[in-house]
């Protein structure tokens, strides 16, 4: 080529303008923006996700420090103060969370059992019982006064053993989050590796690997939990193990589908024609496409794991007592939902905020990492 | 294609066999005995365990089991419904389970798909966030709380529907009315999952070049979305469809408990807890069979939804 | 660009609004109207005289089978009582305000001269609901099938464990012929039962009273359901295979959901049991049951400790009495933790637990039990209703109050602590994972013990296990402390003491005393059997031995509170009796 140009130089009517100068691209004015930095930039623009991230942070922070704020420990029992409704200093003045409860009581016991603790008698009525008329009253009762806990404040009330629900809730959040994060991290690692190999290589490899998945998913998680609890004793470990055995399957299926979607595409073929190695194709060219779904699925899986935990608690396969978790608290609360709604309310609020935050956070991350959105907005 | 399918079918049979074998050893390694009343005389316990070969080493039991299994004889339940053939038990419970699940799916899919499309089209706007919130609120509380609340408020306080599922066998109006709450409770979580996935997938597809092309050639956003984008987004949706059927089946345990539905969900738990191994294995066999068939169907449908995908193709 | 989007959204929004309003308004109105109509109906019904059929509605658990030979759950045994007749019956008797054994299929209570051979005379003209006659030969066939070595029925034990019928156990094991067994139909109306040893009448009566495993089976149906190798029968597994020989017949049965029983007229007991129809729903969730009760859709519901704040004041509350005493078994032979063999430690644990914190604090209605024999157990003649716990000798056996004596407990503990080489004592406590009450008991016990004896000196660790696995672990000695109870026979507390014998096959404890074993044998099969006073003394002595050794730390009796609807005017006025409980079928239904 060079030889030819040299030969033709004489006939060329054109001249290079910058014959003396070195030709070079202009330098970038700004700094180069990397993949993650770009993602961060776009993530910050998404207000909802940012707020969600803040809430997740807040809950994690609360899970760490909140138990320290209370003067009660998570297992300290005051049986005589069992099932107190919440009472919060300050807010009690406006009439909610003031530790009172509306109860139907016999008029005769008004002056005996309930002496001094009646805040307001709301209604008097007679109850017909087999011809006898029993005078009853509907009254607002100060439960703290009634149960002799006059100057104490349980911000979220107490459970059936008189333990501080506030401390138990945050302690439980801590344990639930721990279970969630541990299980999800391990599941993502296994799932991504397994799914990539299965999806990329296809053929017999895929066939065998998918059959293994099918066999594993045929095992009911309940049996696994029972077995793990039997051999390891109730606790966090058997839970995480039981979630791992089949938990990564969803992730690996999704990754495999992504590989099937992208591995036949032109740019991959092009890269392969250029002699790219398998590893390069998997990690450089195909897997990054899946980073959005991976992160989305992982963020959703954290509250999902907390959910499974609460479901198992409902079935009575909870953590070993006296450790609380959100699931254990919810399962305990659900049994007395009608009588003591506060036991369900607060754990439900925390799990809702967690779900909502992780969901919005996941969406934000997903958009931020989406390669097709790079440079937009 | 036919070759691929037949390959898969053979693999399926082998898989099923392996699942059942694995399950056999797992359930038999669970501690406890089917005769669990400590006050019963030892004679009774020994004789009953001997009758079901439970006193023999596990390998010997497995040989007995294989002999029965290969002749498709799954035996009778030994504890949950003693002496009833296991598949009769499952058959008994199928109608109500199917009724509930199909109705729940009929309710779930359209709403989930519509919400997903709306959220994706209106991404990061008030509509999107609103939908997101709604969807998340639905699933953010475990089903046993939601179901209990629904029952308490709608059935107990407002008296709009009965507290329990009606005992009628046929699907009548009164029965349907009593099924509304279980269906709602079953659907909430699933609607959210569908919405979430569809939104995620659609967002990606909407940004692809062919969508740009579709818009440049004059299609409206609606047309482009409905004709081009959704088709591609259904691939991952198919993927979550199987787990969804399963989570409905197993999530039903809680709902069955609360609304007293005599369905399949609680059967598996009862069988596992009662150590009724023939029944456990039969129920799991049944679940696995459905799962394997639906996996096969989904895998095959990849090729139909997106012809570029070749199932079983090598790298 | 925005143009096409809008109609789509508008339509969607409209659709959603329509569906939602449609749902709420349409449904709501209908339902309201209907419920109003229902109420009207109820009002009109109330005015009518009570000659129309009376219905009682109960909630319960699943029934696994209606074959009384293999049934197992408490729920099934209740349902079997409805549909099965038996030789005798146990009912509430208004004149004596007590329970009473009466004859049902038999003409009278069985006759005996030596307490060994008992003869039942059957009424004439007894029939199944389908018209097939019931004779003494059917009874014999039923017992033969119950004891059949091939069928290996679970409930066969009543004929050789509750009362020792001649060769019954041998026949069950396939070691004897039927001709050798002491069950003979002399003719169509005479059934003779021969026992190996003398038995008090109460034990014989209770075996043949109430519909259950000793009720007759319908021969044709039983044979028809038989598998070719005669190892199983499908009798009692479908509605068609459930016949009735009792006061009620099963008329509808949806497995795990619903069953209906209709009354048979002109049966021997049809005058005693009043409702014309029994409807029974399967409801496993306790909060659902509460709602049904509040709505008046079921007749009774039992209330938990948490609900007691709300319903405790209700005049309709009645109390049950448990037939067992719950406590922590101690593995005194533990290899891992030999200090459990120290009697001082066990005494410390016995005196060191404030039982009222558990029974009154959490469960409200439970009874603190520093003893081993439940309050429901009777001694002497059942018609006197003499309770063992109310005898002076039994009262002297146990410490006053609930047995909580912290100072004494601390003294004992210090001794045990020294015996442990002044090292911290760590004990693992096993509880049942699926039961909230057991979990709470364990949690409270952990807290109470550690606070009393000092967290630096005692550490209790909790371990959850499913009940059946836990009992297996107790039997095999793989535990340290474990929660559990022994069901006791209210009429025969002596026989229940067999669970404390060294040779008891499923023993959960590690107590072993030759003297105790000897005494227990003498009171149940030996010379003390028919001597009421010596027998009572022996019982007191046996309990004393247990209290000295403390093989289990007794905690509570789980007596529950139950609410009945106003319309259920129980003849027993809410008094609780062993076996028949509140006698819910002996009721005036107020409409």
PDB file of N, CA, C and O in Angstrom, chain A residues 161-210:
ATOM      1  N   UNK A 161     -45.445 -11.981  76.086  1.00  0.00           N
ATOM      2  CA  UNK A 161     -44.619 -12.233  77.260  1.00  0.00           C
ATOM      3  C   UNK A 161     -44.168 -10.936  77.900  1.00  0.00           C
ATOM      4  O   UNK A 161     -43.295 -10.934  78.758  1.00  0.00           O
ATOM      5  N   UNK A 162     -44.736  -9.811  77.469  1.00  0.00           N
ATOM      6  CA  UNK A 162     -44.361  -8.537  78.035  1.00  0.00           C
ATOM      7  C   UNK A 162     -42.978  -8.085  77.605  1.00  0.00           C
ATOM      8  O   UNK A 162     -42.291  -7.387  78.333  1.00  0.00           O
ATOM      9  N   UNK A 163     -42.575  -8.507  76.423  1.00  0.00           N
ATOM     10  CA  UNK A 163     -41.277  -8.041  75.929  1.00  0.00           C
ATOM     11  C   UNK A 163     -41.490  -6.814  75.060  1.00  0.00           C
ATOM     12  O   UNK A 163     -42.526  -6.668  74.408  1.00  0.00           O
ATOM     13  N   UNK A 164     -40.497  -5.945  75.044  1.00  0.00           N
ATOM     14  CA  UNK A 164     -40.603  -4.687  74.321  1.00  0.00           C
ATOM     15  C   UNK A 164     -40.616  -4.953  72.808  1.00  0.00           C
ATOM     16  O   UNK A 164     -39.638  -5.431  72.242  1.00  0.00           O
ATOM     17  N   UNK A 165     -41.726  -4.614  72.198  1.00  0.00           N
ATOM     18  CA  UNK A 165     -41.897  -4.903  70.772  1.00  0.00           C
ATOM     19  C   UNK A 165     -40.934  -4.068  69.924  1.00  0.00           C
ATOM     20  O   UNK A 165     -40.485  -4.513  68.886  1.00  0.00           O
ATOM     21  N   UNK A 166     -40.614  -2.868  70.371  1.00  0.00           N
ATOM     22  CA  UNK A 166     -39.691  -1.994  69.639  1.00  0.00           C
ATOM     23  C   UNK A 166     -38.341  -2.683  69.473  1.00  0.00           C
ATOM     24  O   UNK A 166     -37.828  -2.832  68.379  1.00  0.00           O
ATOM     25  N   UNK A 167     -37.776  -3.142  70.594  1.00  0.00           N
ATOM     26  CA  UNK A 167     -36.477  -3.799  70.540  1.00  0.00           C
ATOM     27  C   UNK A 167     -36.565  -5.079  69.721  1.00  0.00           C
ATOM     28  O   UNK A 167     -35.692  -5.375  68.915  1.00  0.00           O
ATOM     29  N   UNK A 168     -37.631  -5.819  69.942  1.00  0.00           N
ATOM     30  CA  UNK A 168     -37.768  -7.096  69.231  1.00  0.00           C
ATOM     31  C   UNK A 168     -37.908  -6.869  67.740  1.00  0.00           C
ATOM     32  O   UNK A 168     -37.394  -7.635  66.938  1.00  0.00           O
ATOM     33  N   UNK A 169     -38.627  -5.831  67.378  1.00  0.00           N
ATOM     34  CA  UNK A 169     -38.829  -5.578  65.951  1.00  0.00           C
ATOM     35  C   UNK A 169     -37.499  -5.271  65.263  1.00  0.00           C
ATOM     36  O   UNK A 169     -37.190  -5.839  64.214  1.00  0.00           O
ATOM     37  N   UNK A 170     -36.708  -4.389  65.876  1.00  0.00           N
ATOM     38  CA  UNK A 170     -35.460  -4.021  65.186  1.00  0.00           C
ATOM     39  C   UNK A 170     -34.448  -5.147  65.252  1.00  0.00           C
ATOM     40  O   UNK A 170     -33.702  -5.382  64.309  1.00  0.00           O
ATOM     41  N   UNK A 171     -34.434  -5.839  66.372  1.00  0.00           N
ATOM     42  CA  UNK A 171     -33.572  -7.028  66.451  1.00  0.00           C
ATOM     43  C   UNK A 171     -33.999  -8.028  65.369  1.00  0.00           C
ATOM     44  O   UNK A 171     -33.174  -8.635  64.700  1.00  0.00           O
ATOM     45  N   UNK A 172     -35.319  -8.179  65.221  1.00  0.00           N
ATOM     46  CA  UNK A 172     -35.847  -9.085  64.212  1.00  0.00           C
ATOM     47  C   UNK A 172     -35.502  -8.625  62.815  1.00  0.00           C
ATOM     48  O   UNK A 172     -35.156  -9.436  61.951  1.00  0.00           O
ATOM     49  N   UNK A 173     -35.601  -7.314  62.583  1.00  0.00           N
ATOM     50  CA  UNK A 173     -35.231  -6.779  61.274  1.00  0.00           C
ATOM     51  C   UNK A 173     -33.787  -7.121  60.959  1.00  0.00           C
ATOM     52  O   UNK A 173     -33.450  -7.510  59.843  1.00  0.00           O
ATOM     53  N   UNK A 174     -32.944  -6.971  61.972  1.00  0.00           N
ATOM     54  CA  UNK A 174     -31.533  -7.270  61.772  1.00  0.00           C
ATOM     55  C   UNK A 174     -31.354  -8.717  61.321  1.00  0.00           C
ATOM     56  O   UNK A 174     -30.678  -9.004  60.338  1.00  0.00           O
ATOM     57  N   UNK A 175     -32.005  -9.619  62.044  1.00  0.00           N
ATOM     58  CA  UNK A 175     -31.848 -11.048  61.707  1.00  0.00           C
ATOM     59  C   UNK A 175     -32.432 -11.335  60.330  1.00  0.00           C
ATOM     60  O   UNK A 175     -31.831 -12.026  59.511  1.00  0.00           O
ATOM     61  N   UNK A 176     -33.615 -10.775  60.050  1.00  0.00           N
ATOM     62  CA  UNK A 176     -34.240 -11.019  58.756  1.00  0.00           C
ATOM     63  C   UNK A 176     -33.374 -10.496  57.617  1.00  0.00           C
ATOM     64  O   UNK A 176     -33.185 -11.166  56.607  1.00  0.00           O
ATOM     65  N   UNK A 177     -32.839  -9.272  57.789  1.00  0.00           N
ATOM     66  CA  UNK A 177     -31.991  -8.709  56.741  1.00  0.00           C
ATOM     67  C   UNK A 177     -30.748  -9.565  56.542  1.00  0.00           C
ATOM     68  O   UNK A 177     -30.323  -9.807  55.417  1.00  0.00           O
ATOM     69  N   UNK A 178     -30.202 -10.028  57.653  1.00  0.00           N
ATOM     70  CA  UNK A 178     -29.007 -10.866  57.565  1.00  0.00           C
ATOM     71  C   UNK A 178     -29.312 -12.121  56.747  1.00  0.00           C
ATOM     72  O   UNK A 178     -28.579 -12.478  55.826  1.00  0.00           O
ATOM     73  N   UNK A 179     -30.425 -12.762  57.095  1.00  0.00           N
ATOM     74  CA  UNK A 179     -30.818 -13.962  56.350  1.00  0.00           C
ATOM     75  C   UNK A 179     -30.992 -13.609  54.880  1.00  0.00           C
ATOM     76  O   UNK A 179     -30.486 -14.287  53.981  1.00  0.00           O
ATOM     77  N   UNK A 180     -31.714 -12.503  54.625  1.00  0.00           N
ATOM     78  CA  UNK A 180     -31.988 -12.095  53.244  1.00  0.00           C
ATOM     79  C   UNK A 180     -30.707 -11.849  52.464  1.00  0.00           C
ATOM     80  O   UNK A 180     -30.499 -12.438  51.401  1.00  0.00           O
ATOM     81  N   UNK A 181     -29.813 -11.023  53.011  1.00  0.00           N
ATOM     82  CA  UNK A 181     -28.603 -10.665  52.276  1.00  0.00           C
ATOM     83  C   UNK A 181     -27.713 -11.876  52.041  1.00  0.00           C
ATOM     84  O   UNK A 181     -27.216 -12.091  50.938  1.00  0.00           O
ATOM     85  N   UNK A 182     -27.537 -12.671  53.082  1.00  0.00           N
ATOM     86  CA  UNK A 182     -26.674 -13.846  52.945  1.00  0.00           C
ATOM     87  C   UNK A 182     -27.204 -14.774  51.860  1.00  0.00           C
ATOM     88  O   UNK A 182     -26.478 -15.173  50.951  1.00  0.00           O
ATOM     89  N   UNK A 183     -28.493 -15.084  51.984  1.00  0.00           N
ATOM     90  CA  UNK A 183     -29.073 -16.046  51.043  1.00  0.00           C
ATOM     91  C   UNK A 183     -28.968 -15.508  49.623  1.00  0.00           C
ATOM     92  O   UNK A 183     -28.577 -16.231  48.700  1.00  0.00           O
ATOM     93  N   UNK A 184     -29.278 -14.213  49.445  1.00  0.00           N
ATOM     94  CA  UNK A 184     -29.295 -13.663  48.092  1.00  0.00           C
ATOM     95  C   UNK A 184     -27.898 -13.606  47.495  1.00  0.00           C
ATOM     96  O   UNK A 184     -27.686 -13.974  46.340  1.00  0.00           O
ATOM     97  N   UNK A 185     -26.924 -13.172  48.297  1.00  0.00           N
ATOM     98  CA  UNK A 185     -25.563 -13.084  47.770  1.00  0.00           C
ATOM     99  C   UNK A 185     -25.113 -14.448  47.253  1.00  0.00           C
ATOM    100  O   UNK A 185     -24.622 -14.574  46.120  1.00  0.00           O
ATOM    101  N   UNK A 186     -25.313 -15.453  48.067  1.00  0.00           N
ATOM    102  CA  UNK A 186     -24.861 -16.789  47.663  1.00  0.00           C
ATOM    103  C   UNK A 186     -25.657 -17.265  46.453  1.00  0.00           C
ATOM    104  O   UNK A 186     -25.098 -17.803  45.492  1.00  0.00           O
ATOM    105  N   UNK A 187     -26.957 -17.015  46.491  1.00  0.00           N
ATOM    106  CA  UNK A 187     -27.784 -17.450  45.366  1.00  0.00           C
ATOM    107  C   UNK A 187     -27.377 -16.769  44.068  1.00  0.00           C
ATOM    108  O   UNK A 187     -27.357 -17.402  43.009  1.00  0.00           O
ATOM    109  N   UNK A 188     -27.061 -15.470  44.121  1.00  0.00           N
ATOM    110  CA  UNK A 188     -26.668 -14.763  42.903  1.00  0.00           C
ATOM    111  C   UNK A 188     -25.376 -15.356  42.365  1.00  0.00           C
ATOM    112  O   UNK A 188     -25.262 -15.650  41.168  1.00  0.00           O
ATOM    113  N   UNK A 189     -24.414 -15.588  43.249  1.00  0.00           N
ATOM    114  CA  UNK A 189     -23.139 -16.137  42.791  1.00  0.00           C
ATOM    115  C   UNK A 189     -23.344 -17.479  42.104  1.00  0.00           C
ATOM    116  O   UNK A 189     -22.893 -17.703  40.981  1.00  0.00           O
ATOM    117  N   UNK A 190     -24.066 -18.361  42.778  1.00  0.00           N
ATOM    118  CA  UNK A 190     -24.284 -19.692  42.192  1.00  0.00           C
ATOM    119  C   UNK A 190     -25.108 -19.566  40.917  1.00  0.00           C
ATOM    120  O   UNK A 190     -24.770 -20.123  39.873  1.00  0.00           O
ATOM    121  N   UNK A 191     -26.186 -18.796  40.999  1.00  0.00           N
ATOM    122  CA  UNK A 191     -27.115 -18.701  39.875  1.00  0.00           C
ATOM    123  C   UNK A 191     -26.464 -18.136  38.632  1.00  0.00           C
ATOM    124  O   UNK A 191     -26.647 -18.668  37.531  1.00  0.00           O
ATOM    125  N   UNK A 192     -25.665 -17.072  38.779  1.00  0.00           N
ATOM    126  CA  UNK A 192     -25.042 -16.448  37.613  1.00  0.00           C
ATOM    127  C   UNK A 192     -24.057 -17.407  36.961  1.00  0.00           C
ATOM    128  O   UNK A 192     -24.076 -17.626  35.747  1.00  0.00           O
ATOM    129  N   UNK A 193     -23.220 -18.024  37.793  1.00  0.00           N
ATOM    130  CA  UNK A 193     -22.232 -18.947  37.236  1.00  0.00           C
ATOM    131  C   UNK A 193     -22.927 -20.094  36.505  1.00  0.00           C
ATOM    132  O   UNK A 193     -22.619 -20.401  35.352  1.00  0.00           O
ATOM    133  N   UNK A 194     -23.883 -20.691  37.198  1.00  0.00           N
ATOM    134  CA  UNK A 194     -24.554 -21.868  36.656  1.00  0.00           C
ATOM    135  C   UNK A 194     -25.308 -21.518  35.385  1.00  0.00           C
ATOM    136  O   UNK A 194     -25.202 -22.190  34.368  1.00  0.00           O
ATOM    137  N   UNK A 195     -26.050 -20.411  35.457  1.00  0.00           N
ATOM    138  CA  UNK A 195     -26.860 -19.996  34.313  1.00  0.00           C
ATOM    139  C   UNK A 195     -26.003 -19.648  33.111  1.00  0.00           C
ATOM    140  O   UNK A 195     -26.329 -19.996  31.977  1.00  0.00           O
ATOM    141  N   UNK A 196     -24.865 -18.980  33.355  1.00  0.00           N
ATOM    142  CA  UNK A 196     -23.999 -18.592  32.244  1.00  0.00           C
ATOM    143  C   UNK A 196     -23.468 -19.823  31.538  1.00  0.00           C
ATOM    144  O   UNK A 196     -23.513 -19.919  30.304  1.00  0.00           O
ATOM    145  N   UNK A 197     -22.950 -20.727  32.338  1.00  0.00           N
ATOM    146  CA  UNK A 197     -22.369 -21.929  31.723  1.00  0.00           C
ATOM    147  C   UNK A 197     -23.436 -22.678  30.940  1.00  0.00           C
ATOM    148  O   UNK A 197     -23.255 -23.024  29.771  1.00  0.00           O
ATOM    149  N   UNK A 198     -24.583 -22.859  31.591  1.00  0.00           N
ATOM    150  CA  UNK A 198     -25.643 -23.625  30.959  1.00  0.00           C
ATOM    151  C   UNK A 198     -26.135 -22.938  29.693  1.00  0.00           C
ATOM    152  O   UNK A 198     -26.302 -23.557  28.644  1.00  0.00           O
ATOM    153  N   UNK A 199     -26.325 -21.627  29.762  1.00  0.00           N
ATOM    154  CA  UNK A 199     -26.869 -20.916  28.612  1.00  0.00           C
ATOM    155  C   UNK A 199     -25.862 -20.760  27.498  1.00  0.00           C
ATOM    156  O   UNK A 199     -26.191 -20.870  26.322  1.00  0.00           O
ATOM    157  N   UNK A 200     -24.607 -20.527  27.847  1.00  0.00           N
ATOM    158  CA  UNK A 200     -23.604 -20.253  26.818  1.00  0.00           C
ATOM    159  C   UNK A 200     -23.230 -21.510  26.058  1.00  0.00           C
ATOM    160  O   UNK A 200     -23.217 -21.531  24.843  1.00  0.00           O
ATOM    161  N   UNK A 201     -22.960 -22.571  26.784  1.00  0.00           N
ATOM    162  CA  UNK A 201     -22.485 -23.775  26.099  1.00  0.00           C
ATOM    163  C   UNK A 201     -23.620 -24.537  25.425  1.00  0.00           C
ATOM    164  O   UNK A 201     -23.420 -25.148  24.390  1.00  0.00           O
ATOM    165  N   UNK A 202     -24.790 -24.482  25.996  1.00  0.00           N
ATOM    166  CA  UNK A 202     -25.936 -25.124  25.363  1.00  0.00           C
ATOM    167  C   UNK A 202     -25.729 -26.618  25.161  1.00  0.00           C
ATOM    168  O   UNK A 202     -24.939 -27.253  25.857  1.00  0.00           O
ATOM    169  N   UNK A 203     -26.462 -27.190  24.237  1.00  0.00           N
ATOM    170  CA  UNK A 203     -26.278 -28.594  23.869  1.00  0.00           C
ATOM    171  C   UNK A 203     -26.376 -29.533  25.052  1.00  0.00           C
ATOM    172  O   UNK A 203     -27.219 -29.370  25.919  1.00  0.00           O
ATOM    173  N   UNK A 204     -25.471 -30.513  25.072  1.00  0.00           N
ATOM    174  CA  UNK A 204     -25.521 -31.532  26.111  1.00  0.00           C
ATOM    175  C   UNK A 204     -25.307 -30.943  27.491  1.00  0.00           C
ATOM    176  O   UNK A 204     -25.968 -31.323  28.452  1.00  0.00           O
ATOM    177  N   UNK A 205     -24.371 -29.978  27.565  1.00  0.00           N
ATOM    178  CA  UNK A 205     -24.089 -29.348  28.861  1.00  0.00           C
ATOM    179  C   UNK A 205     -25.377 -28.771  29.431  1.00  0.00           C
ATOM    180  O   UNK A 205     -25.748 -29.025  30.580  1.00  0.00           O
ATOM    181  N   UNK A 206     -26.049 -28.013  28.585  1.00  0.00           N
ATOM    182  CA  UNK A 206     -27.298 -27.384  28.999  1.00  0.00           C
ATOM    183  C   UNK A 206     -28.314 -28.438  29.423  1.00  0.00           C
ATOM    184  O   UNK A 206     -28.947 -28.338  30.469  1.00  0.00           O
ATOM    185  N   UNK A 207     -28.417 -29.473  28.587  1.00  0.00           N
ATOM    186  CA  UNK A 207     -29.375 -30.543  28.847  1.00  0.00           C
ATOM    187  C   UNK A 207     -29.141 -31.125  30.252  1.00  0.00           C
ATOM    188  O   UNK A 207     -30.052 -31.200  31.064  1.00  0.00           O
ATOM    189  N   UNK A 208     -27.897 -31.495  30.522  1.00  0.00           N
ATOM    190  CA  UNK A 208     -27.583 -32.120  31.808  1.00  0.00           C
ATOM    191  C   UNK A 208     -27.826 -31.136  32.949  1.00  0.00           C
ATOM    192  O   UNK A 208     -28.467 -31.457  33.959  1.00  0.00           O
ATOM    193  N   UNK A 209     -27.342 -29.902  32.762  1.00  0.00           N
ATOM    194  CA  UNK A 209     -27.462 -28.934  33.851  1.00  0.00           C
ATOM    195  C   UNK A 209     -28.919 -28.596  34.144  1.00  0.00           C
ATOM    196  O   UNK A 209     -29.303 -28.420  35.301  1.00  0.00           O
ATOM    197  N   UNK A 210     -29.710 -28.521  33.118  1.00  0.00           N
ATOM    198  CA  UNK A 210     -31.124 -28.213  33.353  1.00  0.00           C
ATOM    199  C   UNK A 210     -31.828 -29.361  34.060  1.00  0.00           C
ATOM    200  O   UNK A 210     -32.706 -29.172  34.872  1.00  0.00           O
TER     201      UNK A 210
END
